[in-house]
Coordinates of C-alpha atoms and ligand atoms in Angstrom, one line a residue:
Chain A
X1 CA 96.9 62.3 97.0
X2 CA 99.3 63.6 94.3
X3 CA 96.9 64.6 92.5
X4 CA 94.4 66.3 95.3
X5 CA 97.8 68.5 95.6
X6 CA 98.2 69.4 91.9
X7 CA 94.5 70.9 91.6
X8 CA 95.6 71.9 95.3
X9 CA 98.1 74.1 93.6
X10 CA 96.5 75.1 90.3
X11 CA 93.3 76.7 92.4
X12 CA 96.4 78.6 94.1
X13 CA 98.1 79.8 91.0
X14 CA 94.3 80.0 89.4
X15 CA 93.5 82.7 92.7
X16 CA 96.7 84.9 92.1
X17 CA 97.2 84.6 88.1
X18 CA 94.6 87.9 87.7
X19 CA 97.6 89.9 89.6
X20 CA 100.0 89.1 87.4
X21 CA 97.8 88.7 83.9
X22 CA 94.6 90.7 82.3
X23 CA 91.4 89.0 84.0
X24 CA 89.6 89.6 80.6
X25 CA 91.4 88.0 79.1
X26 CA 92.3 84.9 82.2
X27 CA 88.3 84.6 81.9
X28 CA 88.5 84.3 78.1
X29 CA 90.9 81.6 78.5
X30 CA 88.1 80.4 81.4
X31 CA 85.4 79.5 79.1
X32 CA 87.5 77.7 76.3
X33 CA 89.4 75.4 78.9
X34 CA 85.5 74.8 79.9
X35 CA 84.2 74.7 76.4
X36 CA 87.4 72.1 75.2
X37 CA 87.0 70.3 77.7
X38 CA 82.4 69.9 77.2
X39 CA 84.0 68.6 73.9
X40 CA 86.6 66.3 74.9
X41 CA 83.4 64.2 77.0
X42 CA 82.4 63.5 74.3
X43 CA 85.8 63.0 71.8
X44 CA 88.4 61.4 74.6
X45 CA 84.9 59.5 77.1
X46 CA 82.3 58.7 74.5
X47 CA 84.5 58.5 71.2
X48 CA 82.4 60.3 69.2
X49 CA 83.6 63.5 67.3
X50 CA 81.5 65.9 66.9
X51 CA 82.2 69.1 64.2
X52 CA 79.1 71.4 65.9
X53 CA 79.9 71.6 69.0
X54 CA 80.6 75.6 67.9
X55 CA 76.2 75.0 67.7
X56 CA 76.2 75.3 71.5
X57 CA 78.4 77.4 72.4
X58 CA 76.9 79.9 70.6
X59 CA 73.5 79.2 71.7
X60 CA 74.4 79.5 75.3
X61 CA 76.0 83.1 74.0
X62 CA 73.0 84.2 72.2
X63 CA 70.3 82.7 74.4
X64 CA 72.5 84.1 77.2
X65 CA 72.9 87.9 75.6
X66 CA 68.7 87.7 74.9
X67 CA 67.7 88.0 78.0
X68 CA 70.6 89.8 79.3
X69 CA 69.8 92.7 76.9
X70 CA 66.0 92.0 77.3
X71 CA 64.6 90.7 79.6
X72 CA 66.0 92.1 83.6
X73 CA 67.0 88.7 84.6
X74 CA 70.0 88.5 86.4
X75 CA 72.8 87.1 85.2
X76 CA 73.5 83.6 86.6
X77 CA 69.5 83.0 85.5
X78 CA 70.9 83.8 82.0
X79 CA 73.4 81.7 82.1
X80 CA 70.9 78.1 83.8
X81 CA 68.3 79.3 80.5
X82 CA 71.5 79.5 77.9
X83 CA 72.5 75.9 78.9
X84 CA 69.5 74.8 79.5
X85 CA 68.8 76.2 75.9
X86 CA 72.2 74.4 74.3
X87 CA 71.3 71.1 76.3
X88 CA 67.5 70.9 74.5
X89 CA 68.9 71.6 70.9
X90 CA 71.8 69.1 72.3
X91 CA 69.4 66.5 72.4
X92 CA 67.5 67.1 69.4
X93 CA 71.2 66.8 67.7
X94 CA 72.3 63.5 69.6
X95 CA 69.5 61.7 68.5
X96 CA 70.2 62.6 64.5
X97 CA 73.5 62.1 64.8
X98 CA 73.8 59.1 67.3
X99 CA 72.2 56.3 64.9
X100 CA 75.4 57.4 63.1
X101 CA 79.2 56.0 63.0
X102 CA 82.1 57.6 62.7
X103 CA 82.9 59.7 60.0
X104 CA 78.9 60.0 59.6
X105 CA 77.9 61.3 63.2
X106 CA 80.9 63.6 62.6
X107 CA 78.8 65.0 58.8
X108 CA 75.5 65.1 61.2
X109 CA 76.8 67.3 63.1
X110 CA 78.4 69.8 60.4
X111 CA 75.6 69.8 59.0
X112 CA 73.5 70.4 62.0
X113 CA 75.5 72.6 62.8
X114 CA 75.4 75.1 59.2
X115 CA 71.7 75.0 60.1
X116 CA 72.2 77.2 62.8
X117 CA 74.2 79.1 61.3
X118 CA 71.9 80.1 59.3
X119 CA 69.7 80.3 61.7
X120 CA 71.6 83.4 63.7
X121 CA 72.3 84.8 61.2
X122 CA 69.2 85.4 59.2
X123 CA 67.1 84.8 62.9
X124 CA 66.2 89.1 63.4
X125 CA 67.2 88.7 67.5
X126 CA 70.7 88.3 66.5
X127 CA 71.5 91.5 64.6
X128 CA 73.0 89.7 61.7
X129 CA 76.8 90.2 61.0
X130 CA 77.1 93.1 64.2
X131 CA 74.9 90.6 66.7
X132 CA 74.8 91.5 70.4
X133 CA 76.1 94.1 71.3
X134 CA 76.4 95.8 75.1
X135 CA 75.3 93.1 76.7
X136 CA 75.7 94.6 80.3
X137 CA 76.3 92.1 83.0
X138 CA 74.2 92.8 85.3
X139 CA 74.9 91.7 88.8
X140 CA 74.7 88.4 90.9
X141 CA 71.4 87.6 92.6
X142 CA 71.2 91.0 91.9
X143 CA 73.8 92.3 94.7
X144 CA 77.5 91.8 93.7
X145 CA 77.8 93.4 90.7
X146 CA 80.3 92.2 87.4
X147 CA 81.0 95.7 85.9
X148 CA 84.6 94.9 86.9
X149 CA 86.9 92.7 85.4
X150 CA 88.7 91.4 88.2
X151 CA 84.7 90.2 90.1
X152 CA 83.6 88.5 86.8
X153 CA 86.9 86.5 87.1
X154 CA 86.1 84.3 90.1
X155 CA 82.4 84.2 89.1
X156 CA 83.8 82.4 85.8
X157 CA 86.6 81.1 87.4
X158 CA 83.9 79.2 89.7
X159 CA 81.6 78.3 87.0
X160 CA 84.3 76.4 85.7
X161 CA 85.3 75.1 88.4
X162 CA 82.3 73.5 88.9
X163 CA 81.6 72.5 84.8
X164 CA 85.0 70.7 85.1
X165 CA 83.9 69.2 88.3
X166 CA 80.2 67.6 87.1
X167 CA 82.0 66.5 83.5
X168 CA 84.7 65.3 85.5
X169 CA 82.3 63.4 87.9
X170 CA 81.3 62.4 85.0
X171 CA 83.9 60.7 83.4
X172 CA 84.3 58.8 86.7
X173 CA 80.3 57.8 87.4
X174 CA 78.7 54.6 86.1
X175 CA 76.8 56.3 83.6
X176 CA 81.1 56.9 82.8
X177 CA 81.6 53.6 83.1
X178 CA 79.4 52.5 80.5
X179 CA 80.7 55.5 78.5
X180 CA 84.5 53.6 78.1
X181 CA 83.5 50.3 77.6
X182 CA 81.1 52.0 74.7
X183 CA 83.9 53.3 73.3
X184 CA 86.7 50.1 73.6
X185 CA 84.0 48.0 72.6
X186 CA 80.5 48.8 71.1
X187 CA 79.1 45.4 70.5
X188 CA 80.1 44.7 73.0
X189 CA 78.4 46.5 75.2
X190 CA 75.0 46.2 72.8
X191 CA 75.7 42.5 73.8
X192 CA 75.7 42.7 77.3
X193 CA 72.4 44.8 76.8
X194 CA 73.2 48.1 77.4
X195 CA 71.8 50.9 74.3
X196 CA 74.5 51.2 72.6
X197 CA 72.3 55.1 71.7
X198 CA 71.1 56.1 74.1
X199 CA 74.1 56.0 77.2
X200 CA 75.7 58.2 73.0
X201 CA 72.5 60.9 73.4
X202 CA 72.7 62.0 77.1
X203 CA 76.9 61.8 77.8
X204 CA 76.7 64.7 73.8
X205 CA 73.8 66.4 76.1
X206 CA 75.7 66.7 79.3
X207 CA 78.6 68.5 76.6
X208 CA 75.7 70.7 74.4
X209 CA 75.5 71.8 78.4
X210 CA 78.3 72.3 79.0
X211 CA 79.2 73.8 75.8
X212 CA 76.9 76.5 76.3
X213 CA 77.9 77.4 79.4
X214 CA 80.6 78.2 78.4
X215 CA 78.9 80.4 75.4
X216 CA 76.5 81.6 77.8
X217 CA 80.0 83.2 80.1
X218 CA 81.9 83.5 77.1
X219 CA 79.1 86.4 76.5
X220 CA 79.0 87.9 79.7
X221 CA 82.7 88.7 79.6
X222 CA 83.7 90.2 76.4
X223 CA 79.3 91.4 77.1
X224 CA 78.6 90.3 73.8
X225 CA 77.4 87.5 71.5
X226 CA 78.1 87.9 67.7
X227 CA 78.0 84.4 64.5
X228 CA 81.5 83.8 65.1
X229 CA 81.4 81.7 67.8
X230 CA 79.0 79.7 65.4
X231 CA 81.1 78.8 62.7
X232 CA 81.7 76.8 62.1
X233 CA 85.5 78.2 62.2
X234 CA 84.9 77.4 66.2
X235 CA 84.1 73.7 65.6
X236 CA 87.2 73.4 64.2
X237 CA 89.3 75.3 66.8
X238 CA 88.1 73.1 69.8
X239 CA 89.4 69.3 68.1
X240 CA 92.4 71.8 67.4
X241 CA 92.3 72.6 71.5
X242 CA 91.4 69.1 72.7
X243 CA 94.2 67.8 70.0
X244 CA 96.4 69.9 71.0
X245 CA 96.5 68.9 74.4
X246 CA 95.7 65.5 74.6
X247 CA 92.4 63.5 73.8
X248 CA 91.4 61.1 76.4
X249 CA 92.9 63.1 79.7
X250 CA 91.0 64.9 82.3
X251 CA 93.4 68.0 82.8
X252 CA 94.6 68.1 78.6
X253 CA 92.0 70.5 76.7
X254 CA 92.1 73.1 79.7
X255 CA 96.2 73.8 78.4
X256 CA 95.5 73.4 74.7
X257 CA 93.3 75.9 75.2
X258 CA 95.7 77.8 77.3
X259 CA 98.2 77.5 75.2
X260 CA 95.8 78.0 72.1
X261 CA 93.7 81.3 72.5
X262 CA 97.4 82.5 74.2
X263 CA 98.9 81.5 71.0
X264 CA 95.6 83.7 69.0
X265 CA 95.9 86.4 71.4
X266 CA 99.6 87.4 70.3
X267 CA 99.5 86.5 67.1
X268 CA 96.6 88.9 66.5
X269 CA 98.2 92.2 67.6
X270 CA 100.7 91.8 65.8
X271 CA 102.3 91.6 62.5
X272 CA 102.1 87.7 62.0
X273 CA 98.0 88.8 62.9
X274 CA 97.4 87.9 59.1
X275 CA 98.9 83.9 59.4
X276 CA 97.4 83.4 62.0
X277 CA 95.1 81.0 60.6
X278 CA 98.7 79.0 58.3
X279 CA 100.3 79.1 62.3
X280 CA 97.6 77.6 63.8
X281 CA 97.1 74.7 61.3
X282 CA 101.3 74.5 61.3
X283 CA 101.0 73.5 64.9
X284 CA 97.9 72.0 64.2
X285 CA 100.2 69.6 61.6
X286 CA 102.8 69.4 64.1
X287 CA 101.0 67.9 66.6
X288 CA 99.4 65.2 64.8
X289 CA 102.3 64.3 63.7
X290 CA 105.6 64.5 66.0
X291 CA 103.0 63.6 69.8
X292 CA 99.4 62.5 68.8
X293 CA 98.6 61.9 72.7
X294 CA 98.8 66.1 72.7
X295 CA 100.9 68.0 76.1
X296 CA 99.4 65.8 79.3
X297 CA 99.9 62.3 77.6
X298 CA 103.4 64.1 76.7
X299 CA 104.1 65.2 79.7
X300 CA 102.7 61.7 81.2
X301 CA 105.1 59.6 79.4
X302 CA 107.9 61.7 80.1
X303 CA 106.8 61.8 84.3
X304 CA 106.9 57.5 83.6
X305 CA 110.4 57.3 81.6
X306 CA 111.5 59.8 84.7
X307 CA 111.1 59.1 87.8
Chain B
X1 CA 56.1 19.1 60.1
X2 CA 55.6 18.0 64.0
X3 CA 57.6 18.6 66.8
X4 CA 57.6 16.4 69.7
X5 CA 56.2 18.7 72.5
X6 CA 60.0 18.7 73.6
X7 CA 61.6 22.2 75.8
X8 CA 62.9 24.0 73.1
X9 CA 64.6 27.3 74.1
X10 CA 65.1 29.1 70.3
X11 CA 63.8 27.6 67.6
X12 CA 63.9 29.4 64.5
X13 CA 61.5 29.4 61.0
X14 CA 62.7 29.6 57.6
X15 CA 65.5 31.6 58.7
X16 CA 67.0 33.2 55.9
X17 CA 69.2 36.0 55.5
X18 CA 70.2 37.2 51.9
X19 CA 73.1 39.9 50.9
X20 CA 72.8 41.5 47.9
X21 CA 71.3 38.6 45.8
X22 CA 73.9 36.2 47.9
X23 CA 72.2 33.6 50.5
X24 CA 74.2 33.2 53.2
X25 CA 72.0 31.6 55.4
X26 CA 68.9 30.4 53.6
X27 CA 66.5 28.8 55.7
X28 CA 67.3 27.2 58.2
X29 CA 65.2 25.7 61.2
X30 CA 67.0 26.1 64.2
X31 CA 65.7 23.2 67.4
X32 CA 67.8 24.2 70.8
X33 CA 66.8 22.0 73.2
X34 CA 67.0 23.1 76.8
X35 CA 70.0 22.5 79.1
X36 CA 71.7 21.2 76.0
X37 CA 75.5 21.7 74.0
X38 CA 75.1 22.6 71.0
X39 CA 77.2 22.8 68.1
X40 CA 76.7 24.1 64.8
X41 CA 80.1 23.3 63.0
X42 CA 80.1 24.2 58.8
X43 CA 83.0 24.5 56.4
X44 CA 84.0 28.3 55.8
X45 CA 81.4 30.8 55.5
X46 CA 79.2 28.1 55.4
X47 CA 77.1 30.6 57.1
X48 CA 77.7 30.0 61.1
X49 CA 78.6 33.8 62.4
X50 CA 75.9 34.9 60.3
X51 CA 72.9 32.8 62.2
X52 CA 74.5 33.9 65.6
X53 CA 74.3 37.8 64.3
X54 CA 70.3 36.8 63.2
X55 CA 69.7 35.5 66.5
X56 CA 71.2 37.9 68.2
X57 CA 69.5 41.5 66.0
X58 CA 72.8 42.0 64.5
X59 CA 72.0 41.2 61.4
X60 CA 69.0 42.3 60.5
X61 CA 66.7 38.6 58.8
X62 CA 65.6 38.6 55.0
X63 CA 62.9 36.3 56.0
X64 CA 61.3 33.9 59.5
X65 CA 61.5 33.5 62.8
X66 CA 63.1 33.6 65.7
X67 CA 61.9 32.5 68.8
X68 CA 63.0 32.6 72.7
X69 CA 61.4 30.1 75.3
X70 CA 58.1 30.2 73.1
X71 CA 57.9 33.6 72.1
X72 CA 58.5 36.0 69.1
X73 CA 61.9 38.1 69.0
X74 CA 62.7 38.3 65.4
X75 CA 61.4 42.7 65.0
X76 CA 63.6 42.9 69.1
X77 CA 66.6 45.2 68.6
X78 CA 70.3 43.4 70.4
X79 CA 70.3 45.2 73.4
X80 CA 66.4 44.3 74.1
X81 CA 67.9 41.1 72.9
X82 CA 70.4 40.9 75.3
X83 CA 68.2 41.5 78.5
X84 CA 66.2 38.1 77.6
X85 CA 68.6 36.6 77.9
X86 CA 70.7 35.9 74.7
X87 CA 74.6 36.6 74.9
X88 CA 76.5 36.2 72.3
X89 CA 80.3 36.5 72.0
X90 CA 81.6 37.2 69.0
X91 CA 84.3 35.0 66.7
X92 CA 87.3 37.6 67.4
X93 CA 88.0 37.9 71.6
X94 CA 85.1 40.5 73.0
X95 CA 86.5 42.1 75.8
X96 CA 87.2 45.5 77.1
X97 CA 90.3 45.9 76.0
X98 CA 91.4 49.1 78.4
X99 CA 89.2 48.0 81.1
X100 CA 90.8 46.2 84.0
X101 CA 89.9 42.7 84.2
X102 CA 88.0 43.3 87.6
X103 CA 86.1 45.9 85.7
X104 CA 85.1 43.9 81.9
X105 CA 83.4 41.9 84.1
X106 CA 81.6 44.4 86.4
X107 CA 80.3 46.5 83.7
X108 CA 78.0 43.2 83.2
X109 CA 77.3 43.5 86.6
X110 CA 76.3 47.3 86.1
X111 CA 72.9 47.0 84.3
X112 CA 71.0 45.4 86.3
X113 CA 72.2 48.0 89.1
X114 CA 70.0 50.4 87.3
X115 CA 72.4 53.0 88.0
X116 CA 74.4 53.2 84.6
X117 CA 72.8 56.8 83.9
X118 CA 73.6 58.1 87.2
X119 CA 76.4 60.6 85.5
X120 CA 76.1 62.3 89.0
X121 CA 77.0 59.7 90.9
X122 CA 80.1 58.9 92.3
X123 CA 81.9 55.0 90.3
X124 CA 83.1 53.6 93.8
X125 CA 79.3 52.8 94.6
X126 CA 80.3 50.3 92.2
X127 CA 82.3 48.2 94.5
X128 CA 80.0 46.7 96.2
X129 CA 79.8 44.0 92.9
X130 CA 83.4 43.9 93.6
X131 CA 82.8 40.6 95.7
X132 CA 80.7 39.0 93.0
X133 CA 83.3 39.4 90.3
X134 CA 86.1 38.6 92.2
X135 CA 84.0 35.1 92.6
X136 CA 83.6 34.5 89.3
X137 CA 86.8 36.2 88.0
X138 CA 87.3 32.6 90.6
X139 CA 85.2 30.7 88.4
X140 CA 87.3 31.2 85.2
X141 CA 90.6 31.4 86.8
X142 CA 91.5 34.8 86.4
X143 CA 90.8 36.2 90.7
X144 CA 95.2 37.0 90.3
X145 CA 95.1 38.9 87.3
X146 CA 91.6 41.3 88.5
X147 CA 94.0 44.3 88.3
X148 CA 95.3 43.5 84.9
X149 CA 94.8 45.5 82.2
X150 CA 93.0 43.6 80.1
X151 CA 95.3 44.3 77.2
X152 CA 97.8 43.2 78.8
X153 CA 96.0 39.3 78.9
X154 CA 96.9 36.1 76.5
X155 CA 95.2 35.2 74.3
X156 CA 93.6 32.3 76.2
X157 CA 92.9 34.2 79.7
X158 CA 91.1 37.3 77.5
X159 CA 88.4 34.0 75.9
X160 CA 88.0 33.2 79.5
X161 CA 87.4 36.5 80.6
X162 CA 85.1 36.6 78.4
X163 CA 82.5 33.2 79.3
X164 CA 83.2 35.3 82.6
X165 CA 81.9 38.7 81.4
X166 CA 79.1 36.2 80.2
X167 CA 78.2 34.5 82.9
X168 CA 77.8 38.0 84.9
X169 CA 74.1 38.1 83.3
X170 CA 73.2 35.2 84.2
X171 CA 72.2 34.4 80.4
X172 CA 69.9 31.6 79.5
X173 CA 71.3 31.1 76.9
X174 CA 75.4 31.8 75.2
X175 CA 76.2 31.7 71.8
X176 CA 79.9 31.0 71.3
X177 CA 81.3 31.9 68.9
X178 CA 85.0 29.7 67.9
X179 CA 85.5 30.2 72.1
X180 CA 88.8 28.6 71.0
X181 CA 89.2 29.7 68.0
X182 CA 93.8 30.2 67.5
X183 CA 94.7 28.6 70.8
X184 CA 96.8 26.6 71.7
X185 CA 96.8 23.0 73.4
X186 CA 96.5 24.2 76.8
X187 CA 94.3 26.5 76.1
X188 CA 91.6 24.3 74.0
X189 CA 91.9 23.2 76.9
X190 CA 90.8 25.3 79.9
X191 CA 88.5 26.5 77.7
X192 CA 86.4 24.0 76.4
X193 CA 86.3 22.5 80.3
X194 CA 85.4 25.6 81.1
X195 CA 81.9 25.9 78.6
X196 CA 81.9 21.7 80.2
X197 CA 81.9 23.5 83.3
X198 CA 79.4 26.7 83.3
X199 CA 77.1 24.6 80.9
X200 CA 75.4 23.5 83.8
X201 CA 72.9 24.9 84.5
X202 CA 71.9 26.7 81.3
X203 CA 72.3 25.9 77.6
X204 CA 74.8 26.1 75.3
X205 CA 75.7 26.9 71.7
X206 CA 78.5 27.5 70.4
X207 CA 80.2 27.2 66.9
X208 CA 83.2 25.1 67.0
X209 CA 86.3 23.9 64.1
X210 CA 87.9 22.2 66.5
X211 CA 86.0 19.3 66.2
X212 CA 87.5 17.0 68.7
X213 CA 85.7 20.3 70.8
X214 CA 83.1 19.8 68.9
X215 CA 83.3 16.0 70.3
X216 CA 83.2 16.3 74.2
X217 CA 81.4 19.1 74.5
X218 CA 78.3 18.4 72.5
X219 CA 75.1 17.0 72.7
X220 CA 73.9 17.6 69.3
X221 CA 75.2 18.9 66.5
X222 CA 74.0 20.5 63.1
X223 CA 75.9 20.8 60.4
X224 CA 75.5 23.8 58.3
X225 CA 77.0 24.3 54.4
X226 CA 76.6 27.4 51.7
X227 CA 73.7 28.7 54.5
X228 CA 71.6 25.6 54.1
X229 CA 71.4 22.5 57.2
X230 CA 73.4 19.5 56.1
X231 CA 72.7 17.5 58.4
X232 CA 71.9 17.4 62.0
X233 CA 72.1 14.6 65.0
X234 CA 74.4 13.2 67.8
X235 CA 78.8 13.1 67.1
X236 CA 78.2 9.2 66.4
X237 CA 76.0 10.4 63.2
X238 CA 77.1 13.5 62.2
X239 CA 80.2 12.4 61.7
X240 CA 79.9 9.3 60.0
X241 CA 77.8 11.2 57.6
X242 CA 79.2 10.6 53.8
X243 CA 77.9 14.6 52.8
X244 CA 79.8 16.1 55.7
X245 CA 83.3 14.2 55.5
X246 CA 83.0 14.9 52.2
X247 CA 82.0 19.4 52.8
X248 CA 85.1 18.4 55.4
X249 CA 87.6 17.7 52.7
X250 CA 86.6 20.0 49.9
X251 CA 86.3 23.2 52.0
X252 CA 88.6 24.8 49.4
X253 CA 86.3 23.4 46.1
X254 CA 83.2 24.9 47.7
X255 CA 84.6 28.3 47.7
X256 CA 85.0 27.9 44.3
X257 CA 81.5 27.3 44.3
X258 CA 79.6 30.0 46.7
X259 CA 82.1 32.6 45.0
X260 CA 80.2 31.2 41.7
X261 CA 77.2 31.1 42.7
X262 CA 78.0 35.1 43.9
X263 CA 78.9 36.0 40.9
X264 CA 75.7 34.2 38.9
X265 CA 73.7 35.4 40.9
X266 CA 73.7 39.6 41.8
Ligands
ATP401 N1 77.8 41.6 55.6 C1 78.0 41.1 55.2 N2 77.7 41.7 53.5 C2 77.8 40.6 52.5 N3 78.1 39.2 53.0 C3 78.6 39.2 54.1 C4 78.7 39.7 55.3 N4 78.6 38.7 56.0 C5 78.8 37.9 55.6 N5 78.8 37.3 54.1 C6 79.3 36.2 53.6 O1 78.3 35.4 54.0 C7 79.2 33.4 53.8 C8 79.4 33.2 55.4 O2 79.7 34.3 56.2 P1 79.8 34.1 58.1 O3 81.2 34.5 58.7 O4 79.0 33.4 58.3 O5 80.7 32.6 58.0 P2 81.5 31.1 58.9 O6 80.1 30.0 58.8 O7 80.9 31.8 60.1 O8 82.7 30.8 59.1 P3 84.5 31.1 59.2 O9 83.8 29.6 59.8 O10 85.1 31.4 58.3 O11 84.0 31.9 60.6 C9 80.0 34.8 53.4 O12 80.9 33.9 52.3 C10 80.4 35.5 53.3 O13 81.4 37.0 52.8
MG402 MG1 82.5 32.7 62.0

């Protein structure tokens, strides 16, 4: 019940926010929040650290961007196809990665993501360093023009809520139960008859598809798909967002993404722009050393101790 | 070598496992009779856990065969062997620590429901298993802990929970690796009574160091030493065997031998 109230408050906040803050900035926060939540599904609930999630974000972005420029499809279809493309790529990555454990899993995902990066760098349809610029936002279902930032924001909010709901549901589903069991004790899950790699694989595919959904949506918001989104920096950034917010908590990655994106926005404008990576690095170190459970973990502890 | 027509649920034929030239399991022929409690004993490092790992395919045998109910299961994967009805426990307790006690058992019940890949449905549909899970918890005396987070259970209760979880999948053959290890007197008694109780209509192969427990429970005993079978028989005959006594007394000397063998071989 309490949770319900909290969710309603957050929803009200999200609905009113664009009257106070720049809607494109808010849409950006939501895209990264979805990206981080998708990543966290894997790290927090299946115990798998992917260092290649930029590949899915970027693939969603490129596919959707390309379709919007060249095909005349409506945006919701282009986003759906971008999401499916990310899911398919995830199916291949997952197949190769889930057989490995721990750091080797991370290395396989990183290696594959680098491969994808070089593919997009060389492929003729991505425009290399320039990226796909001037991606039209189109009209939703051919009816609702998305060129207005306010309208775009609310569309992004709907997508975010849908994605967030699906992640939440996945975590609290029969599948999610098995996933948690695998995270807790993989050998025991095996000895009860679960083919653990199949479950990890499905978690990977869902996570990849939702990361691609975030990328597809982001491309529409910025009218741009570029190499930034497939660069390994991006794979690192999503780890940062998740850890800062609270890995394994459902809402943590949303806060983490909000925090990091806000910080980047403020820093990149001013004189501090040159130091952005150093500052981010420092934030990371501070977080890891002083509150391992992230912002949400810390808040929950505070609540437990004081109420 | 002809066997009389007996009902063996599990047989191994010349089962061997070598690690980098060191043979941890050496040409082992086990015959586990259906309905028995069969104990596997032997000094530290004799290869007991390795045998379990081979039987459940957590390790790949170097050579030899494993037959379960007459069928060659050697090529199967661990999860597939579990689905055949061979369920193992682990030497260190095997629970899901941050799930509730009830959820631990439910995970085992869930697999046969066929909804374990359903990520779009609410976990509430699993509540229909609660009744059965509670009944299983009751059978091991844990019903009042159903909502406890498992990590908070005492060691003995964790082992009891493990047994309830194993029973939930209705195993044909239970493999228990030192179920009473590290327990106080009371817990040892409780767990061994529990094993006796659940052995009613199934077969159990257990590794056990506590010879008192072995004497109380085991229908048949196989003694393993340096990977090979030293002898086999009922408790009276095995405990009378001078070589078994020596193997147990000479544990320390034995370790040295094993290490030397390993060095020479590598
Ligand atoms: N994965 C492995 N790689 C190399 N050597 C191994 C491996 N697993 C076990 N061994 C070795 O095989 C031998 C048998 O080990 P195992 O764990 O099967 O003994 P055990 O009979 O279960 O002993 P304990 O009573 O101490 O549990 C030991 O010498 C051990 O060091
Ligand atoms: Mg052992």
